[in-house]
mmCIF file of C-alpha atoms in Angstrom:
data_model
loop_
_atom_site.group_PDB
_atom_site.id
_atom_site.type_symbol
_atom_site.label_atom_id
_atom_site.label_comp_id
_atom_site.label_asym_id
_atom_site.label_seq_id
_atom_site.Cartn_x
_atom_site.Cartn_y
_atom_site.Cartn_z
ATOM 1 C CA MET A 1 65.858 -13.343 69.762
ATOM 2 C CA ASP A 2 65.665 -15.682 72.819
ATOM 3 C CA ARG A 3 62.128 -14.489 73.498
ATOM 4 C CA ILE A 4 61.069 -15.209 69.924
ATOM 5 C CA GLY A 5 62.832 -18.564 69.982
ATOM 6 C CA SER A 6 60.761 -19.628 72.977
ATOM 7 C CA LEU A 7 57.587 -19.444 70.915
ATOM 8 C CA PRO A 8 56.041 -22.659 69.550
ATOM 9 C CA ASP A 9 57.145 -23.711 66.069
ATOM 10 C CA ASP A 10 53.675 -23.171 64.585
ATOM 11 C CA ILE A 11 53.781 -19.529 65.721
ATOM 12 C CA LEU A 12 57.276 -19.091 64.303
ATOM 13 C CA THR A 13 56.275 -20.533 60.927
ATOM 14 C CA ARG A 14 53.322 -18.164 60.881
ATOM 15 C CA ILE A 15 55.725 -15.262 61.466
ATOM 16 C CA LEU A 16 58.002 -16.481 58.675
ATOM 17 C CA SER A 17 54.969 -16.669 56.379
ATOM 18 C CA SER A 18 54.740 -12.878 56.480
ATOM 19 C CA VAL A 19 58.206 -12.241 55.004
ATOM 20 C CA PRO A 20 59.686 -13.040 51.555
ATOM 21 C CA THR A 21 61.052 -16.570 51.250
ATOM 22 C CA LYS A 22 64.619 -15.327 50.803
ATOM 23 C CA GLN A 23 64.467 -13.726 54.257
ATOM 24 C CA ALA A 24 62.805 -16.794 55.750
ATOM 25 C CA VAL A 25 65.617 -19.017 54.434
ATOM 26 C CA ALA A 26 68.198 -16.614 55.886
ATOM 27 C CA THR A 27 66.901 -17.293 59.422
ATOM 28 C CA SER A 28 68.411 -20.797 59.227
ATOM 29 C CA ILE A 29 71.750 -19.369 60.432
ATOM 30 C CA LEU A 30 70.298 -18.049 63.703
ATOM 31 C CA SER A 31 70.366 -21.282 65.696
ATOM 32 C CA LYS A 32 69.714 -25.023 65.480
ATOM 33 C CA GLN A 33 66.022 -24.408 66.103
ATOM 34 C CA TRP A 34 65.793 -22.261 62.981
ATOM 35 C CA ILE A 35 67.808 -24.485 60.608
ATOM 36 C CA HIS A 36 64.844 -26.436 59.286
ATOM 37 C CA LEU A 37 61.964 -24.202 60.383
ATOM 38 C CA TRP A 38 61.641 -22.298 57.094
ATOM 39 C CA ARG A 39 61.017 -25.567 55.239
ATOM 40 C CA TYR A 40 57.599 -25.853 56.905
ATOM 41 C CA VAL A 41 56.345 -22.362 56.082
ATOM 42 C CA PRO A 42 53.117 -22.720 54.025
ATOM 43 C CA VAL A 43 53.762 -19.505 52.077
ATOM 44 C CA LEU A 44 56.439 -19.188 49.377
ATOM 45 C CA ASP A 45 56.935 -15.557 48.389
ATOM 46 C CA PHE A 46 59.573 -14.807 45.734
ATOM 47 C CA THR A 47 58.663 -11.164 45.131
ATOM 48 C CA GLU A 48 60.864 -8.108 44.628
ATOM 49 C CA THR A 49 63.067 -10.060 42.244
ATOM 50 C CA ASN A 50 65.154 -8.072 39.755
ATOM 51 C CA LEU A 51 66.756 -10.084 36.977
ATOM 52 C CA GLU A 52 69.688 -8.332 35.343
ATOM 53 C CA ASP A 53 71.000 -10.920 32.885
ATOM 54 C CA LEU A 54 71.086 -14.617 32.025
ATOM 55 C CA GLU A 55 73.316 -15.364 34.989
ATOM 56 C CA SER A 56 70.827 -13.830 37.429
ATOM 57 C CA ILE A 57 68.087 -15.869 35.734
ATOM 58 C CA ARG A 58 70.099 -19.040 36.312
ATOM 59 C CA ARG A 59 70.713 -18.207 39.971
ATOM 60 C CA PHE A 60 67.062 -17.381 40.488
ATOM 61 C CA LYS A 61 65.925 -20.695 38.983
ATOM 62 C CA GLU A 62 68.420 -22.582 41.146
ATOM 63 C CA PHE A 63 67.228 -20.812 44.291
ATOM 64 C CA VAL A 64 63.555 -21.582 43.631
ATOM 65 C CA SER A 65 64.378 -25.205 42.800
ATOM 66 C CA SER A 66 66.528 -25.619 45.912
ATOM 67 C CA VAL A 67 63.745 -24.264 48.124
ATOM 68 C CA LEU A 68 61.213 -26.679 46.632
ATOM 69 C CA LEU A 69 63.593 -29.640 46.875
ATOM 70 C CA SER A 70 64.529 -28.819 50.486
ATOM 71 C CA ARG A 71 60.868 -28.714 51.473
ATOM 72 C CA LYS A 72 60.248 -32.033 49.724
ATOM 73 C CA ALA A 73 63.252 -33.629 51.435
ATOM 74 C CA ALA A 74 61.869 -32.479 54.790
ATOM 75 C CA GLY A 75 58.608 -34.258 54.004
ATOM 76 C CA ASN A 76 56.636 -31.045 53.503
ATOM 77 C CA HIS A 77 54.553 -31.188 50.347
ATOM 78 C CA SER A 78 51.972 -28.619 51.428
ATOM 79 C CA ILE A 79 52.054 -25.111 49.920
ATOM 80 C CA ASN A 80 49.183 -22.775 50.709
ATOM 81 C CA THR A 81 50.371 -19.659 48.873
ATOM 82 C CA PHE A 82 52.873 -19.364 46.019
ATOM 83 C CA ILE A 83 53.856 -15.847 44.900
ATOM 84 C CA LEU A 84 56.479 -15.492 42.217
ATOM 85 C CA GLY A 85 56.868 -11.994 40.817
ATOM 86 C CA ILE A 86 59.720 -10.606 38.744
ATOM 87 C CA GLN A 87 59.687 -6.851 39.061
ATOM 88 C CA ARG A 88 61.805 -5.905 36.058
ATOM 89 C CA TYR A 89 64.596 -6.844 33.705
ATOM 90 C CA SER A 90 67.437 -4.407 33.127
ATOM 91 C CA SER A 91 69.951 -5.664 30.607
ATOM 92 C CA ARG A 92 71.954 -3.608 28.138
ATOM 93 C CA THR A 93 71.482 -6.327 25.577
ATOM 94 C CA HIS A 94 67.685 -6.346 25.825
ATOM 95 C CA GLU A 95 65.133 -3.608 25.251
ATOM 96 C CA ARG A 96 63.418 -2.168 28.294
ATOM 97 C CA HIS A 97 59.657 -2.328 28.075
ATOM 98 C CA SER A 98 56.905 -2.440 30.668
ATOM 99 C CA SER A 99 55.679 -5.717 29.204
ATOM 100 C CA PRO A 100 57.931 -8.594 28.135
ATOM 101 C CA ILE A 101 55.874 -9.583 25.103
ATOM 102 C CA THR A 102 53.520 -7.410 23.090
ATOM 103 C CA PRO A 103 52.372 -7.629 19.460
ATOM 104 C CA THR A 104 54.463 -4.559 18.633
ATOM 105 C CA TYR A 105 57.644 -6.261 19.783
ATOM 106 C CA TYR A 106 56.745 -9.756 18.655
ATOM 107 C CA ASN A 107 59.862 -10.035 16.494
ATOM 108 C CA ASN A 108 61.979 -9.730 19.622
ATOM 109 C CA MET A 109 60.059 -12.436 21.458
ATOM 110 C CA SER A 110 62.634 -15.210 21.144
ATOM 111 C CA ARG A 111 65.287 -13.051 22.747
ATOM 112 C CA LYS A 112 63.003 -11.873 25.526
ATOM 113 C CA LEU A 113 61.868 -15.379 26.361
ATOM 114 C CA THR A 114 65.407 -16.343 27.238
ATOM 115 C CA LEU A 115 64.891 -14.018 30.207
ATOM 116 C CA ALA A 116 61.454 -15.381 31.143
ATOM 117 C CA PRO A 117 61.746 -18.280 33.586
ATOM 118 C CA SER A 118 59.322 -21.162 33.220
ATOM 119 C CA LEU A 119 57.117 -22.171 36.118
ATOM 120 C CA PRO A 120 58.412 -25.139 38.151
ATOM 121 C CA ILE A 121 56.561 -28.300 37.131
ATOM 122 C CA SER A 122 55.887 -29.248 40.769
ATOM 123 C CA ILE A 123 53.771 -26.119 41.195
ATOM 124 C CA LEU A 124 51.517 -27.050 38.276
ATOM 125 C CA THR A 125 50.134 -30.013 40.214
ATOM 126 C CA CYS A 126 50.238 -28.667 43.776
ATOM 127 C CA THR A 127 46.872 -29.758 45.165
ATOM 128 C CA THR A 128 47.207 -27.745 48.396
ATOM 129 C CA LEU A 129 47.643 -24.339 46.753
ATOM 130 C CA VAL A 130 45.019 -21.761 47.742
ATOM 131 C CA VAL A 131 46.755 -18.629 46.399
ATOM 132 C CA LEU A 132 48.904 -18.440 43.240
ATOM 133 C CA LYS A 133 50.354 -15.112 42.066
ATOM 134 C CA LEU A 134 52.792 -14.958 39.159
ATOM 135 C CA ARG A 135 54.416 -12.157 37.199
ATOM 136 C CA TRP A 136 56.615 -12.330 34.116
ATOM 137 C CA PHE A 137 56.673 -16.072 33.597
ATOM 138 C CA TRP A 138 56.514 -18.588 30.831
ATOM 139 C CA PHE A 139 53.972 -21.379 31.158
ATOM 140 C CA PHE A 140 55.341 -24.351 29.298
ATOM 141 C CA MET A 141 53.123 -27.414 29.132
ATOM 142 C CA ASP A 142 54.631 -30.579 27.673
ATOM 143 C CA ALA A 143 52.695 -33.649 26.584
ATOM 144 C CA ASN A 144 53.039 -35.349 29.970
ATOM 145 C CA SER A 145 52.191 -32.402 32.244
ATOM 146 C CA HIS A 146 48.809 -31.169 33.385
ATOM 147 C CA TYR A 147 47.398 -28.556 35.733
ATOM 148 C CA ASN A 148 45.710 -29.601 38.960
ATOM 149 C CA PHE A 149 44.594 -26.936 41.441
ATOM 150 C CA PRO A 150 41.608 -28.402 43.314
ATOM 151 C CA SER A 151 42.033 -25.994 46.269
ATOM 152 C CA LEU A 152 43.017 -22.795 44.447
ATOM 153 C CA LYS A 153 40.843 -19.762 45.270
ATOM 154 C CA THR A 154 43.040 -16.838 44.170
ATOM 155 C CA LEU A 155 44.879 -16.649 40.831
ATOM 156 C CA HIS A 156 46.726 -13.482 39.767
ATOM 157 C CA LEU A 157 48.703 -13.540 36.499
ATOM 158 C CA LYS A 158 50.596 -10.614 34.980
ATOM 159 C CA ASP A 159 52.967 -10.569 32.005
ATOM 160 C CA ILE A 160 52.552 -14.284 31.337
ATOM 161 C CA TYR A 161 53.331 -16.068 28.074
ATOM 162 C CA LEU A 162 51.775 -19.313 26.812
ATOM 163 C CA HIS A 163 52.310 -21.039 23.476
ATOM 164 C CA HIS A 164 48.645 -21.835 22.895
ATOM 165 C CA GLN A 165 45.321 -20.534 24.126
ATOM 166 C CA HIS A 166 44.111 -24.019 25.038
ATOM 167 C CA GLU A 167 46.849 -24.175 27.697
ATOM 168 C CA PHE A 168 45.213 -21.217 29.390
ATOM 169 C CA THR A 169 41.800 -22.856 29.086
ATOM 170 C CA PHE A 170 43.169 -26.015 30.713
ATOM 171 C CA LEU A 171 44.663 -23.904 33.496
ATOM 172 C CA LEU A 172 41.334 -22.305 34.393
ATOM 173 C CA ASP A 173 39.470 -25.583 34.036
ATOM 174 C CA ALA A 174 41.822 -26.991 36.688
ATOM 175 C CA CYS A 175 40.620 -24.426 39.273
ATOM 176 C CA PRO A 176 37.069 -25.480 40.255
ATOM 177 C CA LEU A 177 37.051 -23.413 43.483
ATOM 178 C CA LEU A 178 38.478 -20.202 42.012
ATOM 179 C CA GLU A 179 36.993 -17.037 43.566
ATOM 180 C CA ASP A 180 39.428 -14.227 42.710
ATOM 181 C CA LEU A 181 40.967 -13.895 39.225
ATOM 182 C CA GLN A 182 43.303 -11.175 37.941
ATOM 183 C CA LEU A 183 44.715 -11.228 34.407
ATOM 184 C CA SER A 184 46.971 -8.622 32.833
ATOM 185 C CA ASN A 185 49.145 -8.963 29.737
ATOM 186 C CA ILE A 186 48.504 -12.619 29.006
ATOM 187 C CA HIS A 187 50.194 -13.388 25.694
ATOM 188 C CA PHE A 188 49.762 -16.304 23.321
ATOM 189 C CA GLY A 189 51.710 -17.428 20.275
ATOM 190 C CA PRO A 190 50.730 -16.000 16.859
ATOM 191 C CA SER A 191 48.897 -19.168 15.819
ATOM 192 C CA ALA A 192 46.671 -18.870 18.883
ATOM 193 C CA ARG A 193 46.065 -15.147 18.511
ATOM 194 C CA PHE A 194 44.626 -15.333 15.028
ATOM 195 C CA SER A 195 43.165 -18.824 14.673
ATOM 196 C CA SER A 196 39.432 -19.452 14.492
ATOM 197 C CA LEU A 197 39.873 -22.100 17.164
ATOM 198 C CA TYR A 198 41.118 -19.424 19.538
ATOM 199 C CA ARG A 199 38.125 -17.206 18.860
ATOM 200 C CA ASN A 200 35.618 -19.995 19.469
ATOM 201 C CA GLN A 201 37.181 -21.968 22.300
ATOM 202 C CA GLN A 202 35.263 -21.832 25.582
ATOM 203 C CA LEU A 203 35.851 -22.933 29.113
ATOM 204 C CA SER A 204 34.091 -26.044 30.348
ATOM 205 C CA GLY A 205 30.725 -25.692 32.035
ATOM 206 C CA SER A 206 32.197 -26.407 35.467
ATOM 207 C CA SER A 207 34.789 -23.609 35.282
ATOM 208 C CA LEU A 208 34.589 -20.387 37.284
ATOM 209 C CA LYS A 209 31.182 -21.063 38.807
ATOM 210 C CA ARG A 210 32.447 -19.888 42.202
ATOM 211 C CA LEU A 211 34.220 -16.828 40.819
ATOM 212 C CA ASN A 212 33.028 -13.602 42.479
ATOM 213 C CA LYS A 213 35.831 -11.183 41.561
ATOM 214 C CA ALA A 214 37.459 -10.779 38.147
ATOM 215 C CA ASP A 215 39.986 -8.167 37.028
ATOM 216 C CA ILE A 216 40.792 -8.700 33.350
ATOM 217 C CA THR A 217 42.640 -5.846 31.653
ATOM 218 C CA ASP A 218 43.690 -7.687 28.561
ATOM 219 C CA HIS A 219 42.138 -7.821 25.081
ATOM 220 C CA ASP A 220 43.599 -11.275 24.452
ATOM 221 C CA CYS A 221 41.325 -12.715 27.144
ATOM 222 C CA TYR A 222 38.049 -11.446 25.703
ATOM 223 C CA PHE A 223 36.782 -15.002 25.315
ATOM 224 C CA MET A 224 36.495 -15.079 29.106
ATOM 225 C CA VAL A 225 33.378 -12.881 29.203
ATOM 226 C CA LYS A 226 30.845 -15.676 28.808
ATOM 227 C CA SER A 227 32.377 -17.476 31.764
ATOM 228 C CA LEU A 228 32.088 -14.552 34.203
ATOM 229 C CA SER A 229 28.325 -14.466 34.688
ATOM 230 C CA ASN A 230 28.453 -15.121 38.460
ATOM 231 C CA VAL A 231 30.914 -12.398 39.484
ATOM 232 C CA GLU A 232 30.031 -9.604 41.902
ATOM 233 C CA PHE A 233 32.996 -7.394 40.957
ATOM 234 C CA LEU A 234 34.284 -7.044 37.401
ATOM 235 C CA ARG A 235 37.038 -4.879 35.958
ATOM 236 C CA ILE A 236 37.418 -5.489 32.274
ATOM 237 C CA GLN A 237 39.005 -3.933 29.212
ATOM 238 C CA LEU A 238 36.813 -4.302 26.181
ATOM 239 C CA CYS A 239 36.350 -3.129 22.642
ATOM 240 C CA LYS A 240 33.676 -4.082 20.152
ATOM 241 C CA GLY A 241 36.053 -5.847 17.775
ATOM 242 C CA TYR A 242 37.229 -8.239 20.466
ATOM 243 C CA CYS A 243 34.023 -8.748 22.362
ATOM 244 C CA PRO A 244 30.796 -8.183 20.421
ATOM 245 C CA PRO A 245 27.625 -7.604 22.490
ATOM 246 C CA ASN A 246 26.264 -11.017 21.534
ATOM 247 C CA ASP A 247 29.082 -12.627 23.526
ATOM 248 C CA PHE A 248 27.701 -11.275 26.794
ATOM 249 C CA SER A 249 25.581 -13.265 29.167
ATOM 250 C CA THR A 250 23.608 -11.597 31.952
ATOM 251 C CA PHE A 251 25.628 -10.773 35.070
ATOM 252 C CA HIS A 252 22.963 -11.579 37.648
ATOM 253 C CA ASN A 253 25.163 -10.917 40.702
ATOM 254 C CA LEU A 254 27.297 -8.034 39.447
ATOM 255 C CA THR A 255 27.161 -4.942 41.673
ATOM 256 C CA HIS A 256 30.503 -3.256 40.863
ATOM 257 C CA LEU A 257 31.734 -2.735 37.290
ATOM 258 C CA VAL A 258 34.896 -0.976 36.065
ATOM 259 C CA LEU A 259 35.109 -0.301 32.309
ATOM 260 C CA ASN A 260 37.498 1.494 29.983
ATOM 261 C CA TYR A 261 36.256 4.448 27.915
ATOM 262 C CA SER A 262 37.489 2.683 24.790
ATOM 263 C CA CYS A 263 34.534 0.383 25.130
ATOM 264 C CA ASP A 264 32.049 1.693 22.537
ATOM 265 C CA ILE A 265 29.407 -0.774 23.673
ATOM 266 C CA ILE A 266 28.961 0.652 27.169
ATOM 267 C CA VAL A 267 25.173 0.839 27.105
ATOM 268 C CA GLN A 268 24.892 -2.688 25.703
ATOM 269 C CA VAL A 269 27.068 -3.908 28.557
ATOM 270 C CA LEU A 270 24.891 -2.137 31.131
ATOM 271 C CA HIS A 271 21.814 -3.887 29.749
ATOM 272 C CA HIS A 272 23.404 -7.133 30.960
ATOM 273 C CA CYS A 273 23.981 -5.884 34.540
ATOM 274 C CA PRO A 274 20.528 -5.600 36.178
ATOM 275 C CA LYS A 275 21.819 -5.298 39.788
ATOM 276 C CA LEU A 276 24.695 -2.888 39.161
ATOM 277 C CA GLN A 277 25.214 -0.350 41.959
ATOM 278 C CA ASN A 278 28.731 0.998 41.379
ATOM 279 C CA LEU A 279 30.101 1.981 37.975
ATOM 280 C CA GLU A 280 33.609 3.259 37.200
ATOM 281 C CA PHE A 281 35.291 4.381 33.995
ATOM 282 C CA TYR A 282 39.010 4.675 33.307
ATOM 283 C CA GLU A 283 41.187 5.553 30.314
ATOM 284 C CA ASP A 284 42.910 2.707 28.531
ATOM 285 C CA PHE A 285 46.198 4.349 27.556
ATOM 286 C CA SER A 286 47.340 1.283 25.610
ATOM 287 C CA THR A 287 45.048 2.198 22.731
ATOM 288 C CA THR A 288 43.949 5.430 21.089
ATOM 289 C CA ARG A 289 40.593 4.014 20.127
ATOM 290 C CA GLY A 290 37.860 6.025 21.832
ATOM 291 C CA LEU A 291 34.107 6.042 22.051
ATOM 292 C CA GLN A 292 32.352 6.159 18.716
ATOM 293 C CA ASN A 293 30.105 9.126 17.929
ATOM 294 C CA TRP A 294 27.566 9.114 20.717
ATOM 295 C CA VAL A 295 23.931 8.425 19.911
ATOM 296 C CA ASP A 296 21.375 8.390 22.723
ATOM 297 C CA PRO A 297 20.168 4.794 23.169
ATOM 298 C CA GLU A 298 16.573 3.886 22.422
ATOM 299 C CA SER A 299 16.173 2.234 25.830
ATOM 300 C CA VAL A 300 17.643 2.844 29.272
ATOM 301 C CA PRO A 301 19.351 -0.060 31.077
ATOM 302 C CA SER A 302 17.345 -1.132 34.108
ATOM 303 C CA CYS A 303 20.363 -0.792 36.398
ATOM 304 C CA LEU A 304 20.450 2.954 35.709
ATOM 305 C CA SER A 305 16.794 3.367 36.518
ATOM 306 C CA LEU A 306 16.691 1.186 39.625
ATOM 307 C CA ASN A 307 20.038 0.431 41.282
ATOM 308 C CA LEU A 308 23.021 2.597 40.303
ATOM 309 C CA THR A 309 24.114 4.719 43.278
ATOM 310 C CA THR A 310 27.712 5.641 42.379
ATOM 311 C CA CYS A 311 29.374 6.513 39.078
ATOM 312 C CA ASN A 312 33.065 7.404 39.110
ATOM 313 C CA MET A 313 34.575 8.808 35.902
ATOM 314 C CA ARG A 314 38.379 9.066 35.864
ATOM 315 C CA ASP A 315 40.662 10.520 33.168
ATOM 316 C CA PHE A 316 37.629 12.424 31.916
ATOM 317 C CA ASP A 317 39.507 14.973 29.816
ATOM 318 C CA GLU A 318 41.510 12.381 27.881
ATOM 319 C CA GLY A 319 40.335 11.198 24.469
ATOM 320 C CA GLN A 320 37.107 12.213 22.739
ATOM 321 C CA GLN A 321 35.678 14.940 24.937
ATOM 322 C CA ARG A 322 32.230 15.373 23.399
ATOM 323 C CA ASN A 323 31.399 11.686 23.690
ATOM 324 C CA ARG A 324 32.387 11.588 27.347
ATOM 325 C CA ILE A 325 30.234 14.583 28.153
ATOM 326 C CA MET A 326 27.312 12.922 26.380
ATOM 327 C CA LEU A 327 27.903 9.683 28.276
ATOM 328 C CA ALA A 328 27.988 11.507 31.626
ATOM 329 C CA ARG A 329 24.845 13.458 30.744
ATOM 330 C CA PHE A 330 23.008 10.272 29.752
ATOM 331 C CA ILE A 331 23.804 8.728 33.141
ATOM 332 C CA LEU A 332 22.754 11.863 35.043
ATOM 333 C CA GLN A 333 19.460 12.061 33.182
ATOM 334 C CA ASN A 334 18.515 8.419 33.744
ATOM 335 C CA ALA A 335 20.056 7.224 37.035
ATOM 336 C CA ARG A 336 17.128 7.748 39.399
ATOM 337 C CA VAL A 337 18.825 6.666 42.637
ATOM 338 C CA LEU A 338 22.311 8.014 41.872
ATOM 339 C CA GLU A 339 23.931 9.486 44.980
ATOM 340 C CA THR A 340 27.422 10.540 43.896
ATOM 341 C CA MET A 341 29.121 11.137 40.577
ATOM 342 C CA PRO A 342 32.756 12.250 40.956
ATOM 343 C CA ILE A 343 34.506 13.233 37.728
ATOM 344 C CA TRP A 344 38.303 13.467 37.618
ATOM 345 C CA CYS A 345 40.116 15.693 35.101
ATOM 346 C CA TYR A 346 43.773 16.594 34.722
ATOM 347 C CA MET A 347 42.954 20.249 34.116
ATOM 348 C CA ARG A 348 39.945 22.508 34.414
ATOM 349 C CA TRP A 349 37.364 21.910 31.705
ATOM 350 C CA PRO A 350 34.818 24.793 31.606
ATOM 351 C CA LYS A 351 32.669 23.224 28.884
ATOM 352 C CA ALA A 352 32.142 20.036 30.857
ATOM 353 C CA GLU A 353 31.341 22.022 33.999
ATOM 354 C CA ARG A 354 28.821 24.181 32.154
ATOM 355 C CA VAL A 355 27.054 21.305 30.405
ATOM 356 C CA LEU A 356 26.964 18.855 33.294
ATOM 357 C CA PHE A 357 26.124 21.243 36.121
ATOM 358 C CA SER A 358 23.188 22.600 34.091
ATOM 359 C CA CYS A 359 22.002 19.134 33.103
ATOM 360 C CA PRO A 360 18.684 17.987 34.644
ATOM 361 C CA ARG A 361 19.180 14.933 36.820
ATOM 362 C CA ALA A 362 16.867 12.018 37.428
ATOM 363 C CA SER A 363 18.052 11.860 41.049
ATOM 364 C CA VAL A 364 17.380 14.865 43.276
ATOM 365 C CA THR A 365 19.957 13.725 45.828
ATOM 366 C CA CYS A 366 22.774 13.180 43.320
ATOM 367 C CA GLN A 367 25.945 15.080 44.175
ATOM 368 C CA LEU A 368 28.076 15.825 41.114
ATOM 369 C CA SER A 369 31.704 16.813 41.679
ATOM 370 C CA ILE A 370 34.397 17.714 39.166
ATOM 371 C CA ASP A 371 37.960 17.515 40.429
ATOM 372 C CA CYS A 372 40.211 19.148 37.858
ATOM 373 C CA GLY A 373 43.512 18.269 39.523
ATOM 374 C CA CYS A 374 44.329 21.928 40.197
ATOM 375 C CA LYS A 375 43.318 21.808 43.871
ATOM 376 C CA PHE A 376 39.814 23.070 43.066
ATOM 377 C CA THR A 377 36.788 20.826 43.323
ATOM 378 C CA PHE A 378 33.435 21.938 41.969
ATOM 379 C CA ILE A 379 30.441 20.324 43.682
ATOM 380 C CA ARG A 380 26.773 20.789 43.051
ATOM 381 C CA LYS A 381 23.745 18.852 44.208
ATOM 382 C CA GLY A 382 20.998 17.780 41.868
ATOM 383 C CA LYS A 383 18.065 19.898 40.843
ATOM 384 C CA ARG A 384 14.569 18.612 40.478
ATOM 385 C CA THR A 385 13.382 17.761 36.985
ATOM 386 C CA LYS A 386 9.796 18.064 35.810
ATOM 387 C CA LYS A 387 9.413 14.292 36.220
ATOM 388 C CA ASN A 388 10.555 14.512 39.854
ATOM 389 C CA ARG A 389 8.219 17.438 40.650
ATOM 390 C CA ARG A 390 5.247 15.555 39.244
ATOM 391 C CA ALA A 391 6.124 12.467 41.283
ATOM 392 C CA LYS A 392 6.304 14.537 44.470
ATOM 393 C CA ASN A 393 2.952 16.214 43.807
ATOM 394 C CA GLY A 394 1.340 12.871 43.050
ATOM 395 C CA ARG A 395 0.580 13.746 39.460
#
């Protein structure tokens, strides 16, 4: 401890930045040197927090408030990173669900919200914040409060509740430098969910222009799509009812796209991604809605013909099997520069193996693999189609 204590204070605060705030505060008992040191740590990390009941909620709120007040009293108003994540609630008087608020359990919302702490007001206007990560919180915006995050570059929100959709719009509008956005289980009040205002409200023109990575696995945030045109990486959960094709703009910079199989407008989406190189599919287990009856498109998206090199299909044997085979075959037949196409199944699927391994491929170098989860992986390289043979012979 003496060796560590001999280090300069700026090195010590950097060390304390790598541990949860509760542990950083605990170092104040080590010696006089450490009493006030934690107050100058630029990172506040309140993760791994389990709230058992209303009393634990109260203690948690008091701890967060005391940390913020102690920093302010020490003259430190600068926070670079603020991470506040509640891992779970376990109370005998409240239902246990993976998400605090869902439409299915909307009648229980008032009870659940008593266990959802609200975000400290001082954080809403912290101009030095660069990273903000929150889980299981209630954003409450009164008439006199406003968001102001001029330095924020990373925003991750999970299991967050807001009264109105416009509060969320204001939040994003307050982040002009935002580069990395993750949204999961963002819930609004019933008036916001079903109002025409909610369906038509857009972000301001200055919002999200610097955004290069977006991970949005939430139907409620479908209105975001038009504002994501500059991203390079996009993971999104879509369905036609929430996000019609006309709502898409062209993703000029997008090279990596992750989509759920429930999206029955896959080809339409690909038409808006001219530079796409990496494509992934996953199963959205929150809904049973699958691909509609597959019909081969009249035109092939340019990204398939020119740029797509990797296509990863997970959870392949879940849901509507025929449609997924047809989707995979369509990609194999039209992706001219495809290099790898790994397919992941939970069990061996002979029909898929037979159809896909015998399917002509537009790319001679494409390596198709089917991992069935039973410790056997079936791999086969592409075979030349008539079109490829003619190209090689110069005819």
